[in-house]
mmCIF file of C-alpha atoms in Angstrom:
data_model
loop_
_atom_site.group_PDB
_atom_site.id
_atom_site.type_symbol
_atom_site.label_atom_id
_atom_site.label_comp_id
_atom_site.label_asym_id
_atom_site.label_seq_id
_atom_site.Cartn_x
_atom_site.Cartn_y
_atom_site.Cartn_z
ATOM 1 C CA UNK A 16 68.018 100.117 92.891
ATOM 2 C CA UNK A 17 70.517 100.380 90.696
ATOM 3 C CA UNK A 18 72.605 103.929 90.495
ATOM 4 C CA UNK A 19 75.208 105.771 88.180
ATOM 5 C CA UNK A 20 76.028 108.722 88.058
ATOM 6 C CA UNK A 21 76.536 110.696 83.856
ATOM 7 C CA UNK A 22 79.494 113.234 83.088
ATOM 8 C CA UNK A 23 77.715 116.769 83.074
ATOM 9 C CA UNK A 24 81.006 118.673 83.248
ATOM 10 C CA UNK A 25 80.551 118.960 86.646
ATOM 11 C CA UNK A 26 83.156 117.553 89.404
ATOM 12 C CA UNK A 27 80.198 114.895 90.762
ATOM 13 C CA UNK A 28 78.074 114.671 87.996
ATOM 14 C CA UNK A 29 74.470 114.053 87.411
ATOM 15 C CA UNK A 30 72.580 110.759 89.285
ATOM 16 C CA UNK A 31 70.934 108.431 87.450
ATOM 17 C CA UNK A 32 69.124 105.495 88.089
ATOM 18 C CA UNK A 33 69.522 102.525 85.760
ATOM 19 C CA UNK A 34 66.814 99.933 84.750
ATOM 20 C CA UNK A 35 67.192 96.202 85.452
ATOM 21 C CA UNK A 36 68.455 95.667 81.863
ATOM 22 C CA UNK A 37 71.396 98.245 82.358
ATOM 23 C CA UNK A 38 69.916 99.889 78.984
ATOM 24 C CA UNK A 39 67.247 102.319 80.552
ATOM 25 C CA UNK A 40 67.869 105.750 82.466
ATOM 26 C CA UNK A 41 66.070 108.567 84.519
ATOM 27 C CA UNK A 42 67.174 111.749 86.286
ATOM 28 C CA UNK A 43 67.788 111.455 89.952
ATOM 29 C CA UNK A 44 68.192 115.387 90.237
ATOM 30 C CA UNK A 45 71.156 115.320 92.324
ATOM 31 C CA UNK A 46 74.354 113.492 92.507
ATOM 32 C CA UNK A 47 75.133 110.491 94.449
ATOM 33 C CA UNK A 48 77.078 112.312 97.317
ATOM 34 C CA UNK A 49 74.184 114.254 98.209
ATOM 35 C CA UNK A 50 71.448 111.834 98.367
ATOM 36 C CA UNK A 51 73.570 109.600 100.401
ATOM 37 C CA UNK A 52 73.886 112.752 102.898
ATOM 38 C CA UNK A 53 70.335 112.860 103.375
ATOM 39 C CA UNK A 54 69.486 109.413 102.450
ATOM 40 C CA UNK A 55 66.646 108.923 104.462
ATOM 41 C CA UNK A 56 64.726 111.485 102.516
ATOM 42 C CA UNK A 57 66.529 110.596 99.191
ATOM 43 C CA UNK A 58 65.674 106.984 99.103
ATOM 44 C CA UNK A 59 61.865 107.095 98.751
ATOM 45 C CA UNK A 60 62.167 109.419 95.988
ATOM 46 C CA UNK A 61 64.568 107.250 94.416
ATOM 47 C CA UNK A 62 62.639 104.131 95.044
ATOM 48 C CA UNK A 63 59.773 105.786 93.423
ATOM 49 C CA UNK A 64 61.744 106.977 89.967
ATOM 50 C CA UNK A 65 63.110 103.001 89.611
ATOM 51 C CA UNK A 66 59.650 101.473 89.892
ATOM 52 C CA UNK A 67 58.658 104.430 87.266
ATOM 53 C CA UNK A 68 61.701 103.220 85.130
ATOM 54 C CA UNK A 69 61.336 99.410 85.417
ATOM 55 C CA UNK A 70 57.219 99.398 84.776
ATOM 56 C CA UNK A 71 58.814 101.255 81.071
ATOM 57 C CA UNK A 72 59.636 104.592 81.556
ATOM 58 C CA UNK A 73 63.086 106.466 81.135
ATOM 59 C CA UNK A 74 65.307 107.201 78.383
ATOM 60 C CA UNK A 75 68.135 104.962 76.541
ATOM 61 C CA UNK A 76 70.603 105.187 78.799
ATOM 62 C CA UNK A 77 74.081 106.432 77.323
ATOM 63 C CA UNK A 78 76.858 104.337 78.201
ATOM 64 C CA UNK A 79 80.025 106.783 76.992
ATOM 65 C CA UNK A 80 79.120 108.921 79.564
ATOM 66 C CA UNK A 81 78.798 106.987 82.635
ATOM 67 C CA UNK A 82 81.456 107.800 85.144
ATOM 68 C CA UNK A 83 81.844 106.049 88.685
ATOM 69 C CA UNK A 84 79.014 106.298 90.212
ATOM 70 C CA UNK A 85 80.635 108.450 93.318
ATOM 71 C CA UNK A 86 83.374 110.099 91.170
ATOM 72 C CA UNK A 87 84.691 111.388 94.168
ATOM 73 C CA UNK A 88 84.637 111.582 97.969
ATOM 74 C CA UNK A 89 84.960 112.071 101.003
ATOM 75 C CA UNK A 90 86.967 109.230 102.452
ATOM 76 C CA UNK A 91 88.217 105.991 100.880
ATOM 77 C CA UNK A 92 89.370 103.360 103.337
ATOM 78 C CA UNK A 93 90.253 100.168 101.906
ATOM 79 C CA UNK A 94 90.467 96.869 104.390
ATOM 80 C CA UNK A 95 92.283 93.627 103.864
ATOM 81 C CA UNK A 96 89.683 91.517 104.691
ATOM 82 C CA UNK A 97 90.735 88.034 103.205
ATOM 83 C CA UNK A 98 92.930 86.409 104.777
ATOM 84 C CA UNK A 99 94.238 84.193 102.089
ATOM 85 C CA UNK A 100 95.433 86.814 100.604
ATOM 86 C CA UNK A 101 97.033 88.330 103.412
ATOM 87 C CA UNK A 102 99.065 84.924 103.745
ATOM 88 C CA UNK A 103 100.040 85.225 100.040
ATOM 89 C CA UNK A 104 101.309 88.782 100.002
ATOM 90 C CA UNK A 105 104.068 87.976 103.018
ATOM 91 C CA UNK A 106 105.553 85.511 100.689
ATOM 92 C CA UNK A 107 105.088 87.724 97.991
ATOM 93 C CA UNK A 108 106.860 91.041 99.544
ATOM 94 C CA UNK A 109 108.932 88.538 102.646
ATOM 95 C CA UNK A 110 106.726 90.173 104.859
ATOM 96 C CA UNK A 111 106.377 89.632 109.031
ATOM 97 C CA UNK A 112 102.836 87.827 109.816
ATOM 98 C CA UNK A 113 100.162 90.098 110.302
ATOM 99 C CA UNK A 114 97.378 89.956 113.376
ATOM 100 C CA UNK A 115 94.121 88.169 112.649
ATOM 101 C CA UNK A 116 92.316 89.268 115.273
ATOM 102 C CA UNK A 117 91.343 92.891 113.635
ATOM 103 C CA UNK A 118 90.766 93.958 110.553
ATOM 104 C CA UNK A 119 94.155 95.966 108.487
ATOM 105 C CA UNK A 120 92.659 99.160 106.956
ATOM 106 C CA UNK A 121 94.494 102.214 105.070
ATOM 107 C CA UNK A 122 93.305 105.302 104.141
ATOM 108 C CA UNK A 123 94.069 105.884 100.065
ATOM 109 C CA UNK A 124 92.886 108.359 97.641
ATOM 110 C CA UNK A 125 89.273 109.604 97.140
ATOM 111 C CA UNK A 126 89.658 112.978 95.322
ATOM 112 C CA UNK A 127 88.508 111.245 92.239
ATOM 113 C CA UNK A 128 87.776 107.461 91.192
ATOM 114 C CA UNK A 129 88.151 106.798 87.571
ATOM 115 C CA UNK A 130 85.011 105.490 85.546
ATOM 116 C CA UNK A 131 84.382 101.623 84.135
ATOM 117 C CA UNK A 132 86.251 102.372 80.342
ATOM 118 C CA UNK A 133 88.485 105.287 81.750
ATOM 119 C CA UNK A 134 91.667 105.301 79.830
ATOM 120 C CA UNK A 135 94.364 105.358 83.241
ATOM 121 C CA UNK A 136 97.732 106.363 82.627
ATOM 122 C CA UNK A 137 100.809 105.245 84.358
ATOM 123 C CA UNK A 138 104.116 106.494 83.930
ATOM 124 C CA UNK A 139 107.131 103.534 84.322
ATOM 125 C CA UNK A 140 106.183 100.068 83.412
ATOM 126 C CA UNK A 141 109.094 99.228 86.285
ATOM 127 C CA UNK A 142 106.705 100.605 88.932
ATOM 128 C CA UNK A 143 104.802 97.072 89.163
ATOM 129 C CA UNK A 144 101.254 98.173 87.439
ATOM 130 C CA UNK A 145 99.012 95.538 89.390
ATOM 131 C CA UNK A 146 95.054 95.564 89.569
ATOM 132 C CA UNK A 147 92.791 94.114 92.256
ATOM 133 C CA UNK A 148 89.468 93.201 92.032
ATOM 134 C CA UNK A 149 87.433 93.947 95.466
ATOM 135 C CA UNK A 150 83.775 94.982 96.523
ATOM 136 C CA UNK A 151 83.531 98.044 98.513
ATOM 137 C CA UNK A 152 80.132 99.746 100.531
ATOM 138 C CA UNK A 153 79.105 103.276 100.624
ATOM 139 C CA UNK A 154 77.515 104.211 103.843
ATOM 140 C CA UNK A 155 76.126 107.208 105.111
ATOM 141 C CA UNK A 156 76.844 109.140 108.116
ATOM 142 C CA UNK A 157 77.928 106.684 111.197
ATOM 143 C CA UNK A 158 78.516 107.746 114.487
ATOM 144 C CA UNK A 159 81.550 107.200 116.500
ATOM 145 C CA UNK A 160 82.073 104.155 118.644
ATOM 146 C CA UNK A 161 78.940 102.512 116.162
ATOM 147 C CA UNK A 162 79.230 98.737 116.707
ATOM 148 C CA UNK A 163 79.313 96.180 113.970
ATOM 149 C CA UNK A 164 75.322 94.858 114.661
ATOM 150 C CA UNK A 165 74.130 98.029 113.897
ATOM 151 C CA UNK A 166 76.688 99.104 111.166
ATOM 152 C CA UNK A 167 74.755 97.272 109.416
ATOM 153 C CA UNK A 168 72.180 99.704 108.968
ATOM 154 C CA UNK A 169 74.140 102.334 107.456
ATOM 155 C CA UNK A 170 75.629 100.584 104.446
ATOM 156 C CA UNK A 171 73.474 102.040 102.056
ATOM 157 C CA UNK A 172 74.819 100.902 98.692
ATOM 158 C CA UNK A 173 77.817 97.949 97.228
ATOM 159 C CA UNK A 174 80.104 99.074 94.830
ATOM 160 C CA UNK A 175 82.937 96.924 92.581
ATOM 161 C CA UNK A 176 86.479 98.175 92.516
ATOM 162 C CA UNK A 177 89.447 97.846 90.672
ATOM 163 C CA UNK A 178 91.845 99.545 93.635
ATOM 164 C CA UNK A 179 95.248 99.787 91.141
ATOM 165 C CA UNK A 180 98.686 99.261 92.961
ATOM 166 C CA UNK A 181 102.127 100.219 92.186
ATOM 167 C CA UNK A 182 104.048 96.898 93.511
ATOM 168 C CA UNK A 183 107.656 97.907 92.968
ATOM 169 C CA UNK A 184 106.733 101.197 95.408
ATOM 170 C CA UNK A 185 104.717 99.564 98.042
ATOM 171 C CA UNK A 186 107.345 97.925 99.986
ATOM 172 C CA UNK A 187 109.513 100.957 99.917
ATOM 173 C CA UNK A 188 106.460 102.624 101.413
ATOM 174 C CA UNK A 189 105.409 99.825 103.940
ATOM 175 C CA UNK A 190 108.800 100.718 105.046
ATOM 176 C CA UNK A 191 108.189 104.072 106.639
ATOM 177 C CA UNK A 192 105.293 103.079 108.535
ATOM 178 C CA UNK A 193 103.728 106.176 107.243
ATOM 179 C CA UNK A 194 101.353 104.521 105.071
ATOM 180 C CA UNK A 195 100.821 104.539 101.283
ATOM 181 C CA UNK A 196 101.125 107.923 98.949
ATOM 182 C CA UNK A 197 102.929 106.904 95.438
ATOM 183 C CA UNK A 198 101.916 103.155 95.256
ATOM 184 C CA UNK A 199 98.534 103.679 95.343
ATOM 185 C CA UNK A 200 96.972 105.602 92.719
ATOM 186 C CA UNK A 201 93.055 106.337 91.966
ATOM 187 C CA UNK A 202 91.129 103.391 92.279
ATOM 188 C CA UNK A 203 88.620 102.576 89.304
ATOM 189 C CA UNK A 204 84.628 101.418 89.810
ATOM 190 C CA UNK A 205 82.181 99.351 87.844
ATOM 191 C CA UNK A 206 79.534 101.666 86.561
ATOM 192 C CA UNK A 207 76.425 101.238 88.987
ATOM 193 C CA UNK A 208 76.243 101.196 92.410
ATOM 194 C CA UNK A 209 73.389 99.199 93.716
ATOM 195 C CA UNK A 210 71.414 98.799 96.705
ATOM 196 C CA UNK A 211 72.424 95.540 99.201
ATOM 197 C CA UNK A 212 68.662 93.967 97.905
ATOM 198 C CA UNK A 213 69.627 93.962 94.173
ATOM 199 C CA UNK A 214 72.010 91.367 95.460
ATOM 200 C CA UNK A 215 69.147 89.350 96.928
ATOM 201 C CA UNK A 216 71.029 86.085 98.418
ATOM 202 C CA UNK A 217 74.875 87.197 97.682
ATOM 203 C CA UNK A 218 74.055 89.786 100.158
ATOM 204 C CA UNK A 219 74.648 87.752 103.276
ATOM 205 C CA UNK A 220 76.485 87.869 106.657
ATOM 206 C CA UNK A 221 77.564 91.641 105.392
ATOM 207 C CA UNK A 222 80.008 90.029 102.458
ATOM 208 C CA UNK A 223 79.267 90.360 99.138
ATOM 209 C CA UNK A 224 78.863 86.725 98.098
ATOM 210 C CA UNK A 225 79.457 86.860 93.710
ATOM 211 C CA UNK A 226 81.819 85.751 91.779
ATOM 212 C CA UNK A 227 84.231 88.216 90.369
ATOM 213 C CA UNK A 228 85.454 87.589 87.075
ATOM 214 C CA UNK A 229 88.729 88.839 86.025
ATOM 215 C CA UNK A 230 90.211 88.641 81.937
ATOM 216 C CA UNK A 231 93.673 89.912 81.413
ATOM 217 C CA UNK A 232 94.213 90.699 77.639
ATOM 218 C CA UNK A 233 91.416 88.642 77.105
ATOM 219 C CA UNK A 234 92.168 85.784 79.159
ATOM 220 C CA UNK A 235 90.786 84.282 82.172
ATOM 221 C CA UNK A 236 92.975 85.333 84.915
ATOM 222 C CA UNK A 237 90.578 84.604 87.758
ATOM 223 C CA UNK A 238 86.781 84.069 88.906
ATOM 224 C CA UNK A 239 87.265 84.576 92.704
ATOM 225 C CA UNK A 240 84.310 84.784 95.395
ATOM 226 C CA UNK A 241 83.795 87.261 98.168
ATOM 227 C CA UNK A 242 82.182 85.124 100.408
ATOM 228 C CA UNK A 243 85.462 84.355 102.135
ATOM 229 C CA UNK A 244 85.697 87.649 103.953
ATOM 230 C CA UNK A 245 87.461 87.075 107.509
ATOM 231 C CA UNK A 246 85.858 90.301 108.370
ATOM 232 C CA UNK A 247 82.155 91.431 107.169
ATOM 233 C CA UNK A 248 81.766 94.681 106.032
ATOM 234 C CA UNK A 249 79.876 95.561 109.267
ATOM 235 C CA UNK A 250 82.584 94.788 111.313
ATOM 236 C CA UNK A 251 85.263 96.864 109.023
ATOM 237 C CA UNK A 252 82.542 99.948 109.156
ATOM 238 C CA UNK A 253 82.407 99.452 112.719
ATOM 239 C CA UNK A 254 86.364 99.175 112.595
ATOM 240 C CA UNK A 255 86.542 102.214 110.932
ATOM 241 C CA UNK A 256 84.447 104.224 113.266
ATOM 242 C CA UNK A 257 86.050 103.499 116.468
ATOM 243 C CA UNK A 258 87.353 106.518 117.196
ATOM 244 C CA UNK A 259 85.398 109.196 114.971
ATOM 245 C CA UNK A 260 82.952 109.560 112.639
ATOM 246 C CA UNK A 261 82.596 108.408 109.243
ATOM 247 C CA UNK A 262 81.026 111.209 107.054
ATOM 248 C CA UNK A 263 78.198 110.221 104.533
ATOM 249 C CA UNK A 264 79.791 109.091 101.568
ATOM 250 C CA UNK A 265 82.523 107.392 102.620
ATOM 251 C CA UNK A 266 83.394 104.031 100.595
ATOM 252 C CA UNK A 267 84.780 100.957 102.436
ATOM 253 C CA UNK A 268 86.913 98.577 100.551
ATOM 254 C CA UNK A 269 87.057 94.525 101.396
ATOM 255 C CA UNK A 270 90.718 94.398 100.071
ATOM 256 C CA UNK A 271 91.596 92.030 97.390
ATOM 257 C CA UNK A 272 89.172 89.403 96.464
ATOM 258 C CA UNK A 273 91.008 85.913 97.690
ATOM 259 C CA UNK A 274 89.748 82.081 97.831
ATOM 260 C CA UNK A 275 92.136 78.903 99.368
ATOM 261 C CA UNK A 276 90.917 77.455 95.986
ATOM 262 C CA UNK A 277 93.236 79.633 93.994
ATOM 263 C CA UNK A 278 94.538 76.428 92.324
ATOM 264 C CA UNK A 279 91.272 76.525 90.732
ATOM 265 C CA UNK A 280 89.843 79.859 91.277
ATOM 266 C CA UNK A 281 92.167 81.842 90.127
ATOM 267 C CA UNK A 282 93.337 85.401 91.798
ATOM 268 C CA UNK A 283 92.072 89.098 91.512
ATOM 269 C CA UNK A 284 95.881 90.368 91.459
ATOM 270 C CA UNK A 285 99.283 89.603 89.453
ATOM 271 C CA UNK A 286 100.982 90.148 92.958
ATOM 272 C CA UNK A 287 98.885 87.378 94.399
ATOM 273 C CA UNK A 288 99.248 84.887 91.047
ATOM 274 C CA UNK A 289 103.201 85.700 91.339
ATOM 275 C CA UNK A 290 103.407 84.595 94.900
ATOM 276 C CA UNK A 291 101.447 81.292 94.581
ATOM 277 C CA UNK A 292 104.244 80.860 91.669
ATOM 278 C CA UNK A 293 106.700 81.298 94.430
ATOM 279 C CA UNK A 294 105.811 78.930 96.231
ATOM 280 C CA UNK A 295 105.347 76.590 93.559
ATOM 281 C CA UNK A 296 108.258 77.045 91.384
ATOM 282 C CA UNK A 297 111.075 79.210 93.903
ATOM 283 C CA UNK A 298 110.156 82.673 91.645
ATOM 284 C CA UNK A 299 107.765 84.613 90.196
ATOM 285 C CA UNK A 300 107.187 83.901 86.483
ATOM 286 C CA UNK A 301 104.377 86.146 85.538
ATOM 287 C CA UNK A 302 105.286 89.920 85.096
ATOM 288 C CA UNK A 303 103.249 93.248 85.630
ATOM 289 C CA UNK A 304 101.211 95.052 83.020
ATOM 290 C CA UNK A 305 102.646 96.434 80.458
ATOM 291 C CA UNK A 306 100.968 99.788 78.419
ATOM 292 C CA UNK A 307 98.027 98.690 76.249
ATOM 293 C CA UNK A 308 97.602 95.731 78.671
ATOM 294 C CA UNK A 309 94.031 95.388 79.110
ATOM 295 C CA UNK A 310 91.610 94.634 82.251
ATOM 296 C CA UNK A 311 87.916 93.768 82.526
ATOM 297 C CA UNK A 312 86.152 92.893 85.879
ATOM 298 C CA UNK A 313 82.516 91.979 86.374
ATOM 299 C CA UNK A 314 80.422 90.571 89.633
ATOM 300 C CA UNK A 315 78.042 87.669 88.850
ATOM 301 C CA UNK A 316 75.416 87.063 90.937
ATOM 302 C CA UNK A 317 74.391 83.011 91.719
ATOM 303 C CA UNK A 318 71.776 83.210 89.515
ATOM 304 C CA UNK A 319 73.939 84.609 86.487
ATOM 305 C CA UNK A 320 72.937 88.566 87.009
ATOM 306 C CA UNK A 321 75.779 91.132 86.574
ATOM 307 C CA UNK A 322 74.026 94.079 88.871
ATOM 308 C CA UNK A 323 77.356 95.992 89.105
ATOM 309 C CA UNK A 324 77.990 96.352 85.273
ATOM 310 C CA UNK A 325 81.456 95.885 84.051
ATOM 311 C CA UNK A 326 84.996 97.404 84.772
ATOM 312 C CA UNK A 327 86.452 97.436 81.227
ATOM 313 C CA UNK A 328 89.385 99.523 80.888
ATOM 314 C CA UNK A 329 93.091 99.799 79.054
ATOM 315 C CA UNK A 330 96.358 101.343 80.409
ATOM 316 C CA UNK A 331 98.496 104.084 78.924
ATOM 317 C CA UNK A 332 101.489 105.832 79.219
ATOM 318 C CA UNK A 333 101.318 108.908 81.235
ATOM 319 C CA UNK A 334 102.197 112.048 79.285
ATOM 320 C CA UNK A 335 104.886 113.968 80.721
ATOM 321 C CA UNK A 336 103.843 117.529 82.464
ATOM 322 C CA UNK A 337 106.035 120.428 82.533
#
């Protein structure tokens, strides 16, 4: 199944499910955090409108008002599950090595997740306006101490992420030990969240194995895999919910999309592009974005499918509040 979730006026909008030509809609009659609260019910019903909508049925499906498909929730925890670019980012910020041997996880903001073409304003270019390209999973409710085999069974739907980052701020943060507040703004998702079979084959060992593709202004900035993942996303759910419970709706990041082939491959972050310049050339020579710099992110299956829809999206200069 493919999901998304339509602007009503409402704080979580209307669900939708999505035909396998992204052009196709019908009602879900409920939003996406419910269902995924009582998902066991919610799913057959579901399953039965898509078949409905796939043998024809629906209605044209309006793209201006698709949001993300959970536009907000309960808990966002992003990992850093590649450790590529984990290695990259200590050059990058002269960081101390970081432990393998667990996953790094942080809990950001999930109040509200901006949709695929959101506008997203940020105030002072000097701030270090960086994107990152990741996959994420939305599970439902998992009890505490849940181990990673059966974790498994309660991711319930993949996501694709843009998690923005405020570079110049996060060290300052990192700093404190307190954890990230300024650096980290709302994250951004590709319209439709799908179900782990729409992946067929890139859904394997718990990673989500696609390409992502990444144009800055237009111009190839990276076309990264996330098959590299030190840590599946059944072992960072299970990471997660060591010591409590994760609530039904929470969303689970992989961290930045990173390959060793980056020579080739490319990168899913400036931060990451300016470190491998580092080492390369002794500094940085790419900058940040600017206002009216431009980002677009889409997943590719092996087989040439783009199930999550695009991120597509310009940046603008926050208005000043009084």
């Amino acid at each position: 199944m493919r999901l998304a979730t339509l602007r009503d006026g409402s704080p979580d909008g209307v669900l939708v499910l999505v035909s396998n030509d992204g052009q196709r809609m019908i009602s879900g009659g409920t939003t996406l955090i419910a269902a995924i609260a009582d998902w066991a019910t919610a799913e057959p019903a579901l399953q039965a409108l898509a078949t409905r909508l796939n043998a024809g049925g629906g209605d044209p499906l309006d793209h201006a008002l698709i949001a993300a498909p959970m536009p907000r929730s309960w808990q966002w925890l992003d990992g850093s599950a590649f450790h590529q670019h984990g290695d990259l980012m200590q050059i990058a910020f002269s960081m101390p090595p970081t432990p393998t041997d667990r996953p790094l996880m942080y809990q950001g903001m999930s109040d509200r997740f901006y949709g695929p073409t959101d506008p997203i304003p940020f105030g002072s270019e000097a701030n270090g306006i960086d994107f990152e390209g990741e996959f994420g999973v939305i599970v439902d409710a998992v009890p505490m101490g849940t181990t990673a085999a059966d974790a498994a069974g309660h991711i319930r739907l993949i996501v694709q992420i843009n998690d923005w980052s405020l570079r110049t701020l996060a060290p300052v943060e990192m700093k404190t030990g307190f954890g990230w507040i300024q650096a980290k703004p709302p994250c951004s998702m590709a319209p439709f969240a799908v179900t782990p079979d729409e992946l067929g084959a890139d859904w394997r060992d718990g990673r989500v194995c696609c390409d992502l593709a990444i144009e800055w202004n237009g111009d190839r900035f990276g076309l990264v895999n996330g098959d590299q993942m030190a840590f599946s996303f059944p072992e960072l759910v299970a990471h997660a919910a060591a010591t409590r419970d994760l609530v039904a709706g929470t969303i689970i990041g992989s961290g930045t999309v990173s390959n060793r082939e980056y020579a080739t491959r490319g990168s899913a972050c400036i931060s990451e592009r300016r470190a491998i310049e580092m080492i390369a050339e002794g500094k940085p020579q790419t900058a940040f974005m600017a206002h009216g710099d431009h980002v677009r992110m889409e997943g590719r299956t092996s087989d040439g499918r783009t199930p999550f829809g695009a991120i597509d999206q310009g940046i603008t200069k926050a208005q000043a509040r009084t």
